[in-house]
PDB file of C-alpha atoms in Angstrom:
ATOM      1  CA  MET R   1     108.498  71.575 156.853  1.00 74.00           C
ATOM      2  CA  GLU R   2     108.196  74.158 159.660  1.00 83.00           C
ATOM      3  CA  TYR R   3     106.913  76.724 157.129  1.00 88.00           C
ATOM      4  CA  LEU R   4     104.264  74.289 155.864  1.00 87.00           C
ATOM      5  CA  LEU R   5     103.055  73.741 159.439  1.00 87.00           C
ATOM      6  CA  ILE R   6     102.882  77.506 160.026  1.00 89.00           C
ATOM      7  CA  PHE R   7     100.942  77.817 156.744  1.00 91.00           C
ATOM      8  CA  ILE R   8      98.377  75.082 157.565  1.00 89.00           C
ATOM      9  CA  SER R   9      98.016  76.175 161.185  1.00 88.00           C
ATOM     10  CA  ALA R  10      97.420  79.857 160.341  1.00 91.00           C
ATOM     11  CA  ILE R  11      94.776  79.093 157.698  1.00 91.00           C
ATOM     12  CA  PHE R  12      92.772  76.303 159.315  1.00 90.00           C
ATOM     13  CA  VAL R  13      93.689  75.553 162.936  1.00 88.00           C
ATOM     14  CA  ASN R  14      94.212  79.069 164.302  1.00 89.00           C
ATOM     15  CA  ASN R  15      92.119  80.995 161.797  1.00 91.00           C
ATOM     16  CA  ILE R  16      92.434  84.664 162.739  1.00 92.00           C
ATOM     17  CA  VAL R  17      88.683  85.320 162.506  1.00 92.00           C
ATOM     18  CA  LEU R  18      87.017  82.044 163.443  1.00 90.00           C
ATOM     19  CA  SER R  19      89.429  80.817 166.136  1.00 89.00           C
ATOM     20  CA  GLN R  20      91.120  83.940 167.493  1.00 89.00           C
ATOM     21  CA  PHE R  21      88.180  86.318 166.846  1.00 88.00           C
ATOM     22  CA  LEU R  22      90.288  89.147 165.419  1.00 90.00           C
ATOM     23  CA  GLY R  23      89.016  91.155 162.451  1.00 86.00           C
ATOM     24  CA  ILE R  24      85.325  90.598 163.206  1.00 86.00           C
ATOM     25  CA  CYS R  25      84.303  94.086 161.988  1.00 81.00           C
ATOM     26  CA  PRO R  26      85.240  93.570 158.291  1.00 80.00           C
ATOM     27  CA  PHE R  27      84.197  89.912 158.577  1.00 86.00           C
ATOM     28  CA  LEU R  28      80.614  90.947 159.320  1.00 85.00           C
ATOM     29  CA  GLY R  29      80.624  94.154 157.270  1.00 80.00           C
ATOM     30  CA  VAL R  30      82.173  93.121 153.931  1.00 76.00           C
ATOM     31  CA  SER R  31      80.725  89.629 153.678  1.00 79.00           C
ATOM     32  CA  LYS R  32      77.525  90.373 151.767  1.00 84.00           C
ATOM     33  CA  LYS R  33      78.977  89.639 148.311  1.00 86.00           C
ATOM     34  CA  ILE R  34      81.774  87.280 147.268  1.00 89.00           C
ATOM     35  CA  ASP R  35      83.326  89.877 144.901  1.00 84.00           C
ATOM     36  CA  THR R  36      83.679  92.436 147.686  1.00 81.00           C
ATOM     37  CA  ALA R  37      84.940  89.748 150.078  1.00 86.00           C
ATOM     38  CA  LEU R  38      87.640  88.725 147.574  1.00 86.00           C
ATOM     39  CA  GLY R  39      88.699  92.353 147.143  1.00 80.00           C
ATOM     40  CA  MET R  40      88.851  92.905 150.891  1.00 82.00           C
ATOM     41  CA  GLY R  41      90.756  89.645 151.342  1.00 85.00           C
ATOM     42  CA  GLY R  42      93.325  90.731 148.749  1.00 82.00           C
ATOM     43  CA  ALA R  43      93.713  94.187 150.304  1.00 79.00           C
ATOM     44  CA  VAL R  44      94.125  92.695 153.794  1.00 85.00           C
ATOM     45  CA  ALA R  45      96.651  90.124 152.483  1.00 86.00           C
ATOM     46  CA  PHE R  46      98.777  92.869 150.947  1.00 83.00           C
ATOM     47  CA  VAL R  47      98.579  95.178 153.984  1.00 85.00           C
ATOM     48  CA  MET R  48      99.049  92.377 156.530  1.00 91.00           C
ATOM     49  CA  THR R  49     102.140  90.928 154.830  1.00 92.00           C
ATOM     50  CA  LEU R  50     103.740  94.317 154.205  1.00 90.00           C
ATOM     51  CA  ALA R  51     102.838  95.589 157.687  1.00 92.00           C
ATOM     52  CA  THR R  52     104.354  92.493 159.304  1.00 95.00           C
ATOM     53  CA  ILE R  53     107.643  92.973 157.427  1.00 95.00           C
ATOM     54  CA  VAL R  54     107.865  96.678 158.301  1.00 94.00           C
ATOM     55  CA  THR R  55     106.772  96.268 161.939  1.00 95.00           C
ATOM     56  CA  PHE R  56     109.227  93.357 162.388  1.00 96.00           C
ATOM     57  CA  LEU R  57     112.076  95.566 161.153  1.00 95.00           C
ATOM     58  CA  VAL R  58     110.895  98.484 163.312  1.00 95.00           C
ATOM     59  CA  GLN R  59     110.804  96.191 166.366  1.00 95.00           C
ATOM     60  CA  LYS R  60     114.225  94.575 165.772  1.00 94.00           C
ATOM     61  CA  TYR R  61     116.198  97.583 164.528  1.00 95.00           C
ATOM     62  CA  LEU R  62     114.515 100.551 166.228  1.00 94.00           C
ATOM     63  CA  LEU R  63     112.490  99.647 169.310  1.00 94.00           C
ATOM     64  CA  GLU R  64     114.615  96.839 170.813  1.00 94.00           C
ATOM     65  CA  PRO R  65     118.101  98.425 170.355  1.00 94.00           C
ATOM     66  CA  PHE R  66     116.944 101.690 172.011  1.00 93.00           C
ATOM     67  CA  GLY R  67     114.820 100.009 174.708  1.00 92.00           C
ATOM     68  CA  LEU R  68     111.562 101.434 173.337  1.00 92.00           C
ATOM     69  CA  GLN R  69     109.514  98.231 173.391  1.00 92.00           C
ATOM     70  CA  TYR R  70     106.786 100.017 175.352  1.00 93.00           C
ATOM     71  CA  LEU R  71     106.062 102.040 172.189  1.00 93.00           C
ATOM     72  CA  GLN R  72     105.393  98.862 170.170  1.00 94.00           C
ATOM     73  CA  THR R  73     101.605  99.204 169.829  1.00 93.00           C
ATOM     74  CA  LEU R  74     101.758 102.914 168.975  1.00 93.00           C
ATOM     75  CA  ALA R  75     104.550 102.430 166.414  1.00 94.00           C
ATOM     76  CA  PHE R  76     102.772  99.481 164.807  1.00 94.00           C
ATOM     77  CA  ILE R  77      99.482 101.404 164.515  1.00 91.00           C
ATOM     78  CA  LEU R  78     101.293 104.296 162.783  1.00 92.00           C
ATOM     79  CA  VAL R  79     102.987 101.893 160.326  1.00 90.00           C
ATOM     80  CA  ILE R  80      99.693 100.123 159.525  1.00 90.00           C
ATOM     81  CA  ALA R  81      97.809 103.414 159.069  1.00 88.00           C
ATOM     82  CA  SER R  82     100.486 104.638 156.644  1.00 88.00           C
ATOM     83  CA  LEU R  83     100.376 101.403 154.626  1.00 84.00           C
ATOM     84  CA  VAL R  84      96.569 101.508 154.395  1.00 84.00           C
ATOM     85  CA  GLN R  85      96.760 105.060 153.029  1.00 86.00           C
ATOM     86  CA  MET R  86      99.217 103.818 150.407  1.00 83.00           C
ATOM     87  CA  VAL R  87      96.927 100.903 149.435  1.00 78.00           C
ATOM     88  CA  GLU R  88      93.966 103.302 149.218  1.00 83.00           C
ATOM     89  CA  ILE R  89      95.852 105.622 146.835  1.00 87.00           C
ATOM     90  CA  ILE R  90      97.013 102.686 144.662  1.00 85.00           C
ATOM     91  CA  LEU R  91      93.501 101.129 144.511  1.00 81.00           C
ATOM     92  CA  LYS R  92      91.965 104.478 143.597  1.00 85.00           C
ATOM     93  CA  LYS R  93      94.233 104.691 140.538  1.00 88.00           C
ATOM     94  CA  VAL R  94      94.485 101.012 139.547  1.00 86.00           C
ATOM     95  CA  SER R  95      90.953  99.727 140.255  1.00 81.00           C
ATOM     96  CA  PRO R  96      88.357 102.470 140.863  1.00 84.00           C
ATOM     97  CA  SER R  97      85.502  99.917 140.776  1.00 81.00           C
ATOM     98  CA  LEU R  98      87.048  97.877 143.634  1.00 75.00           C
ATOM     99  CA  TYR R  99      87.814 101.111 145.478  1.00 78.00           C
ATOM    100  CA  GLN R 100      84.118 102.107 145.201  1.00 79.00           C
ATOM    101  CA  ALA R 101      82.945  98.604 146.178  1.00 70.00           C
ATOM    102  CA  LEU R 102      85.058  98.565 149.343  1.00 68.00           C
ATOM    103  CA  GLY R 103      83.983 102.108 150.228  1.00 66.00           C
ATOM    104  CA  ILE R 104      84.179 102.769 153.949  1.00 67.00           C
ATOM    105  CA  PHE R 105      85.668  99.342 154.663  1.00 65.00           C
ATOM    106  CA  LEU R 106      89.048 100.188 153.111  1.00 70.00           C
ATOM    107  CA  PRO R 107      89.915 102.684 155.867  1.00 74.00           C
ATOM    108  CA  LEU R 108      88.632 100.037 158.307  1.00 71.00           C
ATOM    109  CA  ILE R 109      91.772  97.988 157.532  1.00 76.00           C
ATOM    110  CA  THR R 110      93.562 100.626 159.630  1.00 71.00           C
ATOM    111  CA  THR R 111      91.471  99.636 162.637  1.00 70.00           C
ATOM    112  CA  ASN R 112      91.333  95.938 161.687  1.00 78.00           C
ATOM    113  CA  CYS R 113      92.720  94.333 164.819  1.00 86.00           C
ATOM    114  CA  ALA R 114      93.749  91.268 162.762  1.00 90.00           C
ATOM    115  CA  VAL R 115      96.519  93.273 161.046  1.00 91.00           C
ATOM    116  CA  LEU R 116      97.819  94.682 164.346  1.00 92.00           C
ATOM    117  CA  GLY R 117      97.295  91.314 166.043  1.00 93.00           C
ATOM    118  CA  VAL R 118      99.470  89.473 163.526  1.00 95.00           C
ATOM    119  CA  ALA R 119     102.205  92.124 163.765  1.00 94.00           C
ATOM    120  CA  ILE R 120     102.300  91.674 167.553  1.00 95.00           C
ATOM    121  CA  LEU R 121     101.917  87.854 167.462  1.00 95.00           C
ATOM    122  CA  VAL R 122     105.013  87.341 165.286  1.00 95.00           C
ATOM    123  CA  ILE R 123     107.064  89.262 167.878  1.00 94.00           C
ATOM    124  CA  GLN R 124     105.538  87.273 170.761  1.00 95.00           C
ATOM    125  CA  LYS R 125     106.128  83.955 168.965  1.00 93.00           C
ATOM    126  CA  ASP R 126     109.757  85.017 168.333  1.00 93.00           C
ATOM    127  CA  PHE R 127     109.553  84.195 164.620  1.00 94.00           C
ATOM    128  CA  SER R 128     112.344  85.005 162.190  1.00 94.00           C
ATOM    129  CA  LEU R 129     111.614  87.454 159.366  1.00 95.00           C
ATOM    130  CA  LEU R 130     110.863  84.659 156.876  1.00 95.00           C
ATOM    131  CA  GLU R 131     108.636  82.816 159.370  1.00 95.00           C
ATOM    132  CA  SER R 132     106.857  86.117 160.085  1.00 96.00           C
ATOM    133  CA  VAL R 133     106.168  86.677 156.379  1.00 96.00           C
ATOM    134  CA  VAL R 134     104.870  83.107 155.947  1.00 96.00           C
ATOM    135  CA  TYR R 135     102.685  83.459 159.055  1.00 96.00           C
ATOM    136  CA  ALA R 136     101.299  86.865 157.977  1.00 96.00           C
ATOM    137  CA  PHE R 137     100.539  85.718 154.421  1.00 96.00           C
ATOM    138  CA  SER R 138      98.969  82.450 155.649  1.00 96.00           C
ATOM    139  CA  THR R 139      96.862  84.333 158.189  1.00 95.00           C
ATOM    140  CA  ALA R 140      95.688  86.686 155.433  1.00 94.00           C
ATOM    141  CA  ILE R 141      94.712  83.680 153.285  1.00 95.00           C
ATOM    142  CA  GLY R 142      92.819  82.263 156.274  1.00 94.00           C
ATOM    143  CA  PHE R 143      91.067  85.614 156.722  1.00 94.00           C
ATOM    144  CA  ALA R 144      90.149  85.744 153.009  1.00 92.00           C
ATOM    145  CA  LEU R 145      88.961  82.113 153.080  1.00 94.00           C
ATOM    146  CA  ALA R 146      86.690  82.724 156.080  1.00 93.00           C
ATOM    147  CA  LEU R 147      85.403  85.946 154.504  1.00 92.00           C
ATOM    148  CA  CYS R 148      84.618  84.331 151.123  1.00 93.00           C
ATOM    149  CA  VAL R 149      82.980  81.217 152.628  1.00 93.00           C
ATOM    150  CA  PHE R 150      80.858  83.433 154.864  1.00 93.00           C
ATOM    151  CA  ALA R 151      79.963  85.711 151.926  1.00 93.00           C
ATOM    152  CA  GLY R 152      78.871  82.667 149.892  1.00 93.00           C
ATOM    153  CA  ILE R 153      76.649  81.483 152.753  1.00 92.00           C
ATOM    154  CA  ARG R 154      75.146  84.971 153.147  1.00 91.00           C
ATOM    155  CA  GLU R 155      74.397  85.146 149.406  1.00 91.00           C
ATOM    156  CA  GLN R 156      72.517  81.854 149.736  1.00 90.00           C
ATOM    157  CA  LEU R 157      70.695  83.074 152.851  1.00 88.00           C
ATOM    158  CA  ALA R 158      69.408  86.061 150.858  1.00 85.00           C
ATOM    159  CA  LEU R 159      67.575  83.622 148.555  1.00 87.00           C
ATOM    160  CA  VAL R 160      65.685  81.720 151.258  1.00 87.00           C
ATOM    161  CA  LYS R 161      62.818  82.719 153.518  1.00 88.00           C
ATOM    162  CA  ILE R 162      64.038  83.226 157.071  1.00 86.00           C
ATOM    163  CA  PRO R 163      61.694  83.526 160.086  1.00 87.00           C
ATOM    164  CA  LYS R 164      61.106  87.154 161.038  1.00 85.00           C
ATOM    165  CA  GLY R 165      62.726  86.789 164.460  1.00 83.00           C
ATOM    166  CA  MET R 166      65.932  85.429 162.910  1.00 85.00           C
ATOM    167  CA  SER R 167      66.243  87.815 159.951  1.00 82.00           C
ATOM    168  CA  GLY R 168      68.944  90.453 159.662  1.00 83.00           C
ATOM    169  CA  MET R 169      71.969  90.355 161.943  1.00 85.00           C
ATOM    170  CA  SER R 170      70.560  87.478 164.052  1.00 88.00           C
ATOM    171  CA  ILE R 171      70.957  84.863 161.309  1.00 90.00           C
ATOM    172  CA  VAL R 172      74.333  86.365 160.356  1.00 89.00           C
ATOM    173  CA  LEU R 173      75.698  85.888 163.889  1.00 91.00           C
ATOM    174  CA  VAL R 174      74.260  82.362 164.177  1.00 91.00           C
ATOM    175  CA  THR R 175      75.847  81.464 160.826  1.00 91.00           C
ATOM    176  CA  ALA R 176      79.200  82.936 161.928  1.00 91.00           C
ATOM    177  CA  GLY R 177      79.035  80.817 165.083  1.00 92.00           C
ATOM    178  CA  LEU R 178      78.302  77.648 163.110  1.00 92.00           C
ATOM    179  CA  LEU R 179      81.162  78.411 160.713  1.00 92.00           C
ATOM    180  CA  SER R 180      83.463  78.900 163.697  1.00 91.00           C
ATOM    181  CA  LEU R 181      82.373  75.517 165.068  1.00 91.00           C
ATOM    182  CA  ALA R 182      83.102  73.937 161.671  1.00 89.00           C
ATOM    183  CA  PHE R 183      86.658  75.313 161.757  1.00 88.00           C
ATOM    184  CA  MET R 184      87.118  73.893 165.268  1.00 86.00           C
ATOM    185  CA  GLY R 185      87.162  70.521 163.542  1.00 84.00           C
ATOM    186  CA  PHE R 186      90.695  71.351 162.371  1.00 84.00           C
ATOM    187  CA  SER R 187      92.018  71.681 165.941  1.00 81.00           C
ATOM    188  CA  GLY R 188      94.856  69.270 166.578  1.00 77.00           C
ATOM    189  CA  VAL R 189      95.814  68.951 162.897  1.00 77.00           C
ATOM    190  CA  ASP R 190      99.054  70.895 163.399  1.00 71.00           C
ATOM    191  CA  GLY R 191      99.987  68.749 166.433  1.00 74.00           C
ATOM    192  CA  GLY R 192      99.303  65.588 164.433  1.00 76.00           C
ATOM    193  CA  LEU R 193     101.467  66.819 161.552  1.00 72.00           C
ATOM    194  CA  ARG R 194     104.298  67.722 163.956  1.00 74.00           C
ATOM    195  CA  THR R 195     104.203  64.194 165.401  1.00 78.00           C
ATOM    196  CA  LEU R 196     103.989  62.655 161.927  1.00 74.00           C
ATOM    197  CA  PHE R 197     107.069  64.510 160.695  1.00 71.00           C
ATOM    198  CA  GLY R 198     108.950  64.187 164.015  1.00 72.00           C
ATOM    199  CA  LEU R 199     109.168  67.920 164.696  1.00 69.00           C
ATOM    200  CA  ASP R 200     108.172  67.696 168.398  1.00 63.00           C
TER     201      ASP R 200
END
């Protein structure tokens, strides 16, 4: 039941983009079309889950035993950058069309603070390896969900006439704020579920 609560909480209650405001750059940059948003969501899910596993192992079996915790951020960034390079090479061979569609935003996964944020959060929350994987994958689904919903809204916005003063990035930021407010409606759901199942 604990894993289900982590899953629900990471997707809806503590959505990485709309509640914790991590990963805003790809959220605003790759959300013009649903197809591209889905591709980015999939790439982030793969990198985030794999990066969390590798960084967890690096933390527990390399940094902590040798007292090198102060190198955590640097080590994690190097791991994430390496994994993104691997994903880029694989996408280039497996799906050139998706690789072209993502363009400059694929290397942006390297600097996507959501990936690094999740890797650090699982250490701070003192999760086990399995809990870390569930949390990372759930967070990636939450990221993809927010990205796709936002992309759908932006596709609809392109079809309507918007006042000149609100066109462009203005309406995008207002829409992102309203979407964030909508997700705030889920706050307290995880606490209610914990009480319901007697996990408190």
